[in-house]
Coordinates of C-alpha atoms and ligand atoms in Angstrom, one line a residue:
X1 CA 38.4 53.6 51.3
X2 CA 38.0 51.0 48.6
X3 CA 34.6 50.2 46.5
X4 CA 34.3 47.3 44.6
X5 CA 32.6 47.3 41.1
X6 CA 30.5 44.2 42.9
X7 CA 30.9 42.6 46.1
X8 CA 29.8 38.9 46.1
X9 CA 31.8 38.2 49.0
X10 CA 29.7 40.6 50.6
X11 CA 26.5 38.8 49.6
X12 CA 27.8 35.3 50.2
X13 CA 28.5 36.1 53.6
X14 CA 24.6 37.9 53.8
X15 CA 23.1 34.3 52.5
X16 CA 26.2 31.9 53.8
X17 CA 23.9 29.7 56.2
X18 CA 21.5 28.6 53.5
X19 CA 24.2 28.3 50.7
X20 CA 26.4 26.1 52.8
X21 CA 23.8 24.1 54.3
X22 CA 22.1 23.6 49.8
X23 CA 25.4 23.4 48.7
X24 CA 26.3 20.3 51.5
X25 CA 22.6 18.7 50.6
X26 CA 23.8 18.4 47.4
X27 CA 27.4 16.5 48.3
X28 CA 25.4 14.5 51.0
X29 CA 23.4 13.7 48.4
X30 CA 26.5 12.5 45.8
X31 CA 23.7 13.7 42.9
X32 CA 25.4 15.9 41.0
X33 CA 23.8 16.3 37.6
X34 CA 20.1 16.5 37.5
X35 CA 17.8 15.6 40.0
X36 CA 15.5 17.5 42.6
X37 CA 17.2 21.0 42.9
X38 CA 18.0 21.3 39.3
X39 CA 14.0 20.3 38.8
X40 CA 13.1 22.8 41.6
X41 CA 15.1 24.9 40.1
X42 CA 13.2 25.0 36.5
X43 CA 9.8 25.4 38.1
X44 CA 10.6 28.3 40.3
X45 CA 12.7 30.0 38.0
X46 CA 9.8 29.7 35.3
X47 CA 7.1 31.1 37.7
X48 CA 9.7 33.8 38.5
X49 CA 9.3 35.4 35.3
X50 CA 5.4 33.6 33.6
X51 CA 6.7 31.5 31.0
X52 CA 4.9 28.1 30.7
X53 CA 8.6 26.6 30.4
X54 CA 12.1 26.7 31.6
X55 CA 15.3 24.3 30.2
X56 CA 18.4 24.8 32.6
X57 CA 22.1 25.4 30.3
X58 CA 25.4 25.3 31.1
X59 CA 25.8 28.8 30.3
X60 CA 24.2 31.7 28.9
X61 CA 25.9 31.2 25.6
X62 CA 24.8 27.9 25.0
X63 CA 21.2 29.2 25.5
X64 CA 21.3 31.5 23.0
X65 CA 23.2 29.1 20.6
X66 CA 20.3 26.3 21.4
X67 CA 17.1 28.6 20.8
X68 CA 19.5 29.9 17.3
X69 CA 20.0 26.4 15.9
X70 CA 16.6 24.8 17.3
X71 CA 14.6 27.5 16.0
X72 CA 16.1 26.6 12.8
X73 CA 18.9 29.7 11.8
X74 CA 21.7 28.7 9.5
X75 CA 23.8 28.8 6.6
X76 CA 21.9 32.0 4.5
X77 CA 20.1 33.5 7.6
X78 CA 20.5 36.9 8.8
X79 CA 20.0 37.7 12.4
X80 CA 19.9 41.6 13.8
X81 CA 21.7 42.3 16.8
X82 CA 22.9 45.3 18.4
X83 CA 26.0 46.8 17.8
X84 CA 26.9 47.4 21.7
X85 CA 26.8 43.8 23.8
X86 CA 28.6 41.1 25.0
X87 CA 30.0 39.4 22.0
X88 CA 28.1 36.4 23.2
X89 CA 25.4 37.7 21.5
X90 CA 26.5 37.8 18.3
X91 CA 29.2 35.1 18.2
X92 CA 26.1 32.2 18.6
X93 CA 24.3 33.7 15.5
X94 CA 27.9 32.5 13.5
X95 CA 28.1 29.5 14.6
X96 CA 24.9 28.6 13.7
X97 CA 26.1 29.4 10.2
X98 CA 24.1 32.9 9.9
X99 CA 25.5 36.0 9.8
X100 CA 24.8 38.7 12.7
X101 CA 23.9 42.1 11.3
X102 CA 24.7 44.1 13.6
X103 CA 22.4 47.7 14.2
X104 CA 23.4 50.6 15.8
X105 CA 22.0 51.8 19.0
X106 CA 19.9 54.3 20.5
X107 CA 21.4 57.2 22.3
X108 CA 19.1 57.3 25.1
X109 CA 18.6 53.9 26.0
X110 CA 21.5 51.5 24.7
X111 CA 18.9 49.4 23.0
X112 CA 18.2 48.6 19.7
X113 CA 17.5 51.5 17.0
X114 CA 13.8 50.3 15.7
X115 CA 15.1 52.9 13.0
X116 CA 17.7 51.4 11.5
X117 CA 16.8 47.6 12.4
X118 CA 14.0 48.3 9.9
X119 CA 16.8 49.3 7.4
X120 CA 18.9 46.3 8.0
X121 CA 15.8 44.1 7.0
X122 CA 16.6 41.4 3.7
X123 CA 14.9 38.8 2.2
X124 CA 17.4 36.4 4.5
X125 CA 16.6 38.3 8.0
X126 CA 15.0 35.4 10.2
X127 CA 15.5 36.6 13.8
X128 CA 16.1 39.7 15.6
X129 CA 18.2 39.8 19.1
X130 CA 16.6 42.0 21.3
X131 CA 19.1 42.6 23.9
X132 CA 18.3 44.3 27.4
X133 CA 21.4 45.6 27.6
X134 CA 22.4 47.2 31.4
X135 CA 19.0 45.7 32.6
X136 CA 17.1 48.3 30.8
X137 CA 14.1 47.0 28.8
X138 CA 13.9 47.3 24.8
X139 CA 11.3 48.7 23.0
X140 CA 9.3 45.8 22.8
X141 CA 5.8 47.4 21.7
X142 CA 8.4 48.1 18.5
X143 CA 10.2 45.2 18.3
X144 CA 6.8 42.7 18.8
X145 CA 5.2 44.6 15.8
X146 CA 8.1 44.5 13.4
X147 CA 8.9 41.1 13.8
X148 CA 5.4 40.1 13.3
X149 CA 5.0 42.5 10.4
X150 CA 7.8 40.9 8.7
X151 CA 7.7 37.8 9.9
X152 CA 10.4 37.5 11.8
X153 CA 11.6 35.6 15.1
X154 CA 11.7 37.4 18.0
X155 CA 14.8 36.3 21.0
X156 CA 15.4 38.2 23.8
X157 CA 19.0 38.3 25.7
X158 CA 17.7 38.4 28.9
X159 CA 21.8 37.6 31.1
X160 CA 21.6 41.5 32.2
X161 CA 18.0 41.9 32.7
X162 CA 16.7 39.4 35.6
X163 CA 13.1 40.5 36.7
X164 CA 13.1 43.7 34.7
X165 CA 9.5 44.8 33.4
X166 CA 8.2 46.1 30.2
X167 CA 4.7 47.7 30.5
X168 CA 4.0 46.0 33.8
X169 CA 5.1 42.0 32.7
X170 CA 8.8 40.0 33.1
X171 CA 11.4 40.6 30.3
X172 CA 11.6 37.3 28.9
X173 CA 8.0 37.0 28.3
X174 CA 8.0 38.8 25.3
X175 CA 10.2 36.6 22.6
X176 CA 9.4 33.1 21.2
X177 CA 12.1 32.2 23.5
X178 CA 14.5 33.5 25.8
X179 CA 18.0 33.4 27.2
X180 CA 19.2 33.7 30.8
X181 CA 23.2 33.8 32.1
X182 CA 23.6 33.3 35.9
X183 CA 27.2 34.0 35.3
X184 CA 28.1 34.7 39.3
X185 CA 28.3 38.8 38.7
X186 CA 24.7 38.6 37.1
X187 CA 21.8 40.0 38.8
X188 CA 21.0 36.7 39.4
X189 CA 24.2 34.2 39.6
X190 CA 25.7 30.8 40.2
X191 CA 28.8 30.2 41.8
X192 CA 30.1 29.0 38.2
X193 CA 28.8 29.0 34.8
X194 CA 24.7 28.7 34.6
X195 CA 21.9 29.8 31.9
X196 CA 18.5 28.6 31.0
X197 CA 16.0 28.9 28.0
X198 CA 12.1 30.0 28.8
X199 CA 9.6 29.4 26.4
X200 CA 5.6 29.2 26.4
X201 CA 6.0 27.1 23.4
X202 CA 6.0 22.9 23.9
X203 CA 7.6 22.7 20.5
X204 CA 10.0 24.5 21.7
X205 CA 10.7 23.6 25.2
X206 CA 11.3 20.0 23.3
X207 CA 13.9 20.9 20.7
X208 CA 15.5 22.7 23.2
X209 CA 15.9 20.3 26.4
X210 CA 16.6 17.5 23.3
X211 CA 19.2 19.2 21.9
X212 CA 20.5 20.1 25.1
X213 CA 20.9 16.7 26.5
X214 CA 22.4 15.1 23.8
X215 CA 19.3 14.5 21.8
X216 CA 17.7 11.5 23.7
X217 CA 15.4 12.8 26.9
X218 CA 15.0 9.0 27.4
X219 CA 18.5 7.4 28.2
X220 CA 20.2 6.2 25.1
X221 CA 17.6 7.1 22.8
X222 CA 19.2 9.4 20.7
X223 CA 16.8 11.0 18.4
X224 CA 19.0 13.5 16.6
X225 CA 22.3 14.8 18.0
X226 CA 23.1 17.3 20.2
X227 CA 25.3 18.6 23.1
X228 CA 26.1 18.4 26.4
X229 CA 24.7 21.5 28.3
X230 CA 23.2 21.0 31.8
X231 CA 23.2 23.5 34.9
X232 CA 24.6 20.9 37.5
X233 CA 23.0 20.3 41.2
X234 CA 25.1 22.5 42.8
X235 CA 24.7 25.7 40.9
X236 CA 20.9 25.0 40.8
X237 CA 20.5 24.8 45.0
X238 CA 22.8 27.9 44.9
X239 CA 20.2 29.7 42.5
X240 CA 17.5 28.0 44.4
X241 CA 18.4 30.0 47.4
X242 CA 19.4 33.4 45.8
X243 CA 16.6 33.2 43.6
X244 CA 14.7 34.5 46.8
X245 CA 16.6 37.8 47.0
X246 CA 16.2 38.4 43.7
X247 CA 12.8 41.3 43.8
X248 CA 14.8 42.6 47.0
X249 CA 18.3 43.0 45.4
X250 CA 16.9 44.7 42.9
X251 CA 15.4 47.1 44.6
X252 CA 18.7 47.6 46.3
X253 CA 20.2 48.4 43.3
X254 CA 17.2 50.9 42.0
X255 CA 18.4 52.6 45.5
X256 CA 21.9 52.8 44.3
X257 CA 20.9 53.9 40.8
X258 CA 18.6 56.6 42.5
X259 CA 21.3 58.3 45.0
X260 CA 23.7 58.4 42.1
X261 CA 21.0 59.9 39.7
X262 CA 20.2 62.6 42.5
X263 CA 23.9 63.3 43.9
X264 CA 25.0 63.5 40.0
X265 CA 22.9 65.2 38.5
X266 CA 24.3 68.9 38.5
X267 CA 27.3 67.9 37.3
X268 CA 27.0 68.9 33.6
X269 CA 29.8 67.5 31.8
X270 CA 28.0 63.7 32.6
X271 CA 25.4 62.1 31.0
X272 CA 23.2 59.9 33.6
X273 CA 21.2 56.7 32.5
X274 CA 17.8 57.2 31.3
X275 CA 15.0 54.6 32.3
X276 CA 12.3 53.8 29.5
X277 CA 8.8 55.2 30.4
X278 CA 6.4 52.8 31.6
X279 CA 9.8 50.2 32.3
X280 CA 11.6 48.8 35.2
X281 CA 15.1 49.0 35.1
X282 CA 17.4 46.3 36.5
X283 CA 20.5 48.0 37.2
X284 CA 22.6 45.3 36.2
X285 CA 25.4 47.9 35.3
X286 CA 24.7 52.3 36.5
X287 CA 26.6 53.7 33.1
X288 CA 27.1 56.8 32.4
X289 CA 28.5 59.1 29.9
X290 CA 31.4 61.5 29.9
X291 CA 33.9 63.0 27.2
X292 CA 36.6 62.6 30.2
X293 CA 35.9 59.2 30.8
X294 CA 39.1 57.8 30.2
X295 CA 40.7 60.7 32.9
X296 CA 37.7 59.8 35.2
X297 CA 38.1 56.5 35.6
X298 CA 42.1 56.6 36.2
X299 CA 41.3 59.2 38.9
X300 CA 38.6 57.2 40.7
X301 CA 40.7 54.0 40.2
X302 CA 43.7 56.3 41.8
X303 CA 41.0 56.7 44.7
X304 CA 40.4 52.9 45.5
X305 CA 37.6 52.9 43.4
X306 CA 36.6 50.3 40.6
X307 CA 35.2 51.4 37.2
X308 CA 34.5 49.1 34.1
X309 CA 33.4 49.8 30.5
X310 CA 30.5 47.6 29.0
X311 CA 32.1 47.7 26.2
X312 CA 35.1 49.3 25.3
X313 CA 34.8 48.6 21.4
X314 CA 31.4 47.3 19.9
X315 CA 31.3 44.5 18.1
X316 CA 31.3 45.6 14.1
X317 CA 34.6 47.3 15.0
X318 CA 35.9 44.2 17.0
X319 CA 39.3 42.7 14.9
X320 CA 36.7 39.3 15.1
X321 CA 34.3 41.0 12.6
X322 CA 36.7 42.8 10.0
X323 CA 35.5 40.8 7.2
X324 CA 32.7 43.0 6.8
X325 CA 34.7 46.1 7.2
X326 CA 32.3 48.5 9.1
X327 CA 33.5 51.9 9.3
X328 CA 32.1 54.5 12.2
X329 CA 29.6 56.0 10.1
X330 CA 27.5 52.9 9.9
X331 CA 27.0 53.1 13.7
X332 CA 27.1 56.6 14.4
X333 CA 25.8 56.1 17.9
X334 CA 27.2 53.1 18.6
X335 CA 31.0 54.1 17.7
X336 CA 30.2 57.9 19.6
X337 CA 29.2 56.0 22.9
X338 CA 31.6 53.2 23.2
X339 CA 34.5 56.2 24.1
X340 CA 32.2 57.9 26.5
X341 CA 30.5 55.3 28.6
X342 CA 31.4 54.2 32.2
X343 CA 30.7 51.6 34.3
X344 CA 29.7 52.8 38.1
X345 CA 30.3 50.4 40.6
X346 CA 27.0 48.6 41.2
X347 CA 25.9 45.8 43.4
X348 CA 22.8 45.5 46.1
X349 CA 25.6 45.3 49.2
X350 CA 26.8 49.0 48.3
X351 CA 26.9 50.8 51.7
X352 CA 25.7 54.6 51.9
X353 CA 29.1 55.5 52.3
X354 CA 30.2 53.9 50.0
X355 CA 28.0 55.5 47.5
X356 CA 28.8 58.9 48.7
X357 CA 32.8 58.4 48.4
X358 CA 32.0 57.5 44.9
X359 CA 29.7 60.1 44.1
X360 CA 32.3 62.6 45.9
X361 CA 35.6 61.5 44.2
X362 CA 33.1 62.7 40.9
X363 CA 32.4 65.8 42.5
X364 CA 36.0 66.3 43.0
X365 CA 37.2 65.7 39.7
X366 CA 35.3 67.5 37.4
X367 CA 36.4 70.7 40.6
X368 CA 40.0 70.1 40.0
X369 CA 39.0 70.1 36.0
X370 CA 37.4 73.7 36.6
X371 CA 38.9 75.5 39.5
Ligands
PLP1 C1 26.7 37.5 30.3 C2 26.1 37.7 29.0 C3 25.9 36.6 28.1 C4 26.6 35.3 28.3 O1 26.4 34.6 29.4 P1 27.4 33.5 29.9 O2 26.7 32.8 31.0 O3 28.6 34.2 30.4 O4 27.7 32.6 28.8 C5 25.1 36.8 26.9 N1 24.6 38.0 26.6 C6 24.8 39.1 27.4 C7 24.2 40.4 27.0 C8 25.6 39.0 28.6 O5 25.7 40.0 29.4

């Protein structure tokens, strides 16, 4: 038996009727950039998650680097980040200009240590990153009253948590802005490269789709500069379709993620993920802990079945950030989880069987580690 760590074959081949027949509108059509699906696709997406406004990217990179340099962070600013995420995150802080100061992690959740954020505070800070890392939800009580305590901006990174909840309401509600990836392995993706902002601010949503679009909303009246950085026709009627599924494939994955927790439990040398109280988890990645992980997942891989680590080093240690020469005490979480976490596969089309055969080739390890 083989498991992949996600199957969008699988879920093309669930949906293929309506994607074909939005993806051939869209050539009949011969309206590739902009236009009705990609304006369909901003209204629905926006009353998805309750956020008066929604400006379609390119990417999820370029959304994070748009609300960064729109919102004014540059040369002399400080922005917290976490020390465990897609480098993404941090990487569109620096080319603003700012530096990223990265904070470690909590050991429970993934997310940002309130704790020593509120250490890494300066007279620069501007902005923190909360990131919702694995589609579990920050502490955003926390986060909301620090950053209006101090007066700082708050951004969420919302690529790995699509419809996740804190306290009852949408992640990417909570910042003065938000970022989205529909990068295709996403809860939500795109066949190709897709992102977009929210905002309930009109300020905002201007600055943004300006500086998005080359700085002129009306053509050839270029009010500042700007980039290119549109989701195109054809990735929108793809997200217009799967947007649909969304509520329903994440249910499918909460299934997943519950089977796993229940089957795995007993086994005591893993750690299983923890869910926030009052939180709903997205599931975007089911990672767990293990000293053995590196034995683990060369014995699952042996057994057809594919493992990933989210991510192997975390950023301050990354060769990309040597200049400011962190050391493993400084992220004492951080530097203890990024040997120990796994990657489980994870995706909504995961059949029962397949589920069990990973759960047993577990089981079967950690026997043949302790006979
Ligand atoms: C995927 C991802 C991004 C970047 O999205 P792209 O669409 O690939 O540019 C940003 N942040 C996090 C946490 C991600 O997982």
């Amino acid at each position: 038996m083989k498991v992949e760590f996600v199957d969008l074959k699988k879920q093309y081949h669930e949906i293929k009727t309506e994607i074909d027949s939005a993806i051939s509108n869209v050539l009949e059509s011969a309206n590739f950039i902009g236009g009705e699906h990609v304006d369909q696709f901003e209204v629905n997406f926006r009353s998805l998650i309750g956020t008066k406004h929604c400006i379609s990217v390119a990417n999820g990179t370029d959304s994070l680097f748009i609300i960064f340099k729109m919102l004014g962070i540059g040369p002399g600013d400080e922005v917290l980040v976490p020390a465990i995420t897609w480098i993404s995150s941090s990487e569109t802080i620096s080319l603003t200009g700012a530096k990223p100061v990265f904070v470690d992690i909590e050991n429970d959740y993934y997310t940002l240590n309130t704790e020593d954020l509120q250490k890494k505070i300066t007279k620069n800070t501007k902005a923190i990153l909360a990131v919702h890392l694995y589609g579990q939800s920050c502490d955003m009580d926390s986060l909301q009253s620090i950053s209006e305590e101090k007066n700082l901006i708050l951004i969420e990174d919302c690529a790995q948590s699509h419809l996740a909840q804190f306290k009852g309401k949408s992640l990417g509600s909570f910042g003065a802005a938000s970022s989205f990836s529909f990068y295709p392995g996403k809860n939500l993706g795109a066949y190709g490269d897709a992102g977009c902002i929210l905002t309930d601010n009109d300020q905002y949503e201007n600055k943004f789709r300006l500086f998005a679009r080359h700085g002129a909303i009306v053509k050839h009246n270029h009010v500042i500069e700007g980039m290119n950085s549109r989701l195109d026709s054809i990735q929108a009627a793809v997200l217009n379709v799967k947007m649909k599924y969304l509520a329903e494939w994440n249910k499918k994955r909460l299934n997943v993620a519950n089977i796993y927790q229940s089957e795995l439990s007993d086994i005591l040398q893993i750690s299983l993920p923890l869910t926030r109280p009052n939180t709903l988890h997205a599931f975007h990645l089911y990672v767990i802990r293990t000293e053995y992980r590196d034995e683990l997942s060369k014995y699952l891989k042996e057994s057809g079945i594919s493992t990933a680590i989210h991510y192997p080093t975390a950023l301050p240690f990354l060769e990309a950030y040597k200049m400011f020469n962190h050391s493993y005490t400084d992220f004492p979480v951080a530097s203890k989880v990024q040997n120990e976490i796994l990657s489980l596969p994870m995706h909504p089309n995961m059949s029962t069987e397949e589920i069990m055969f990973v759960v047993q080739s577990i089981k079967d390890f950690f026997k043949k580690k302790q006979p």
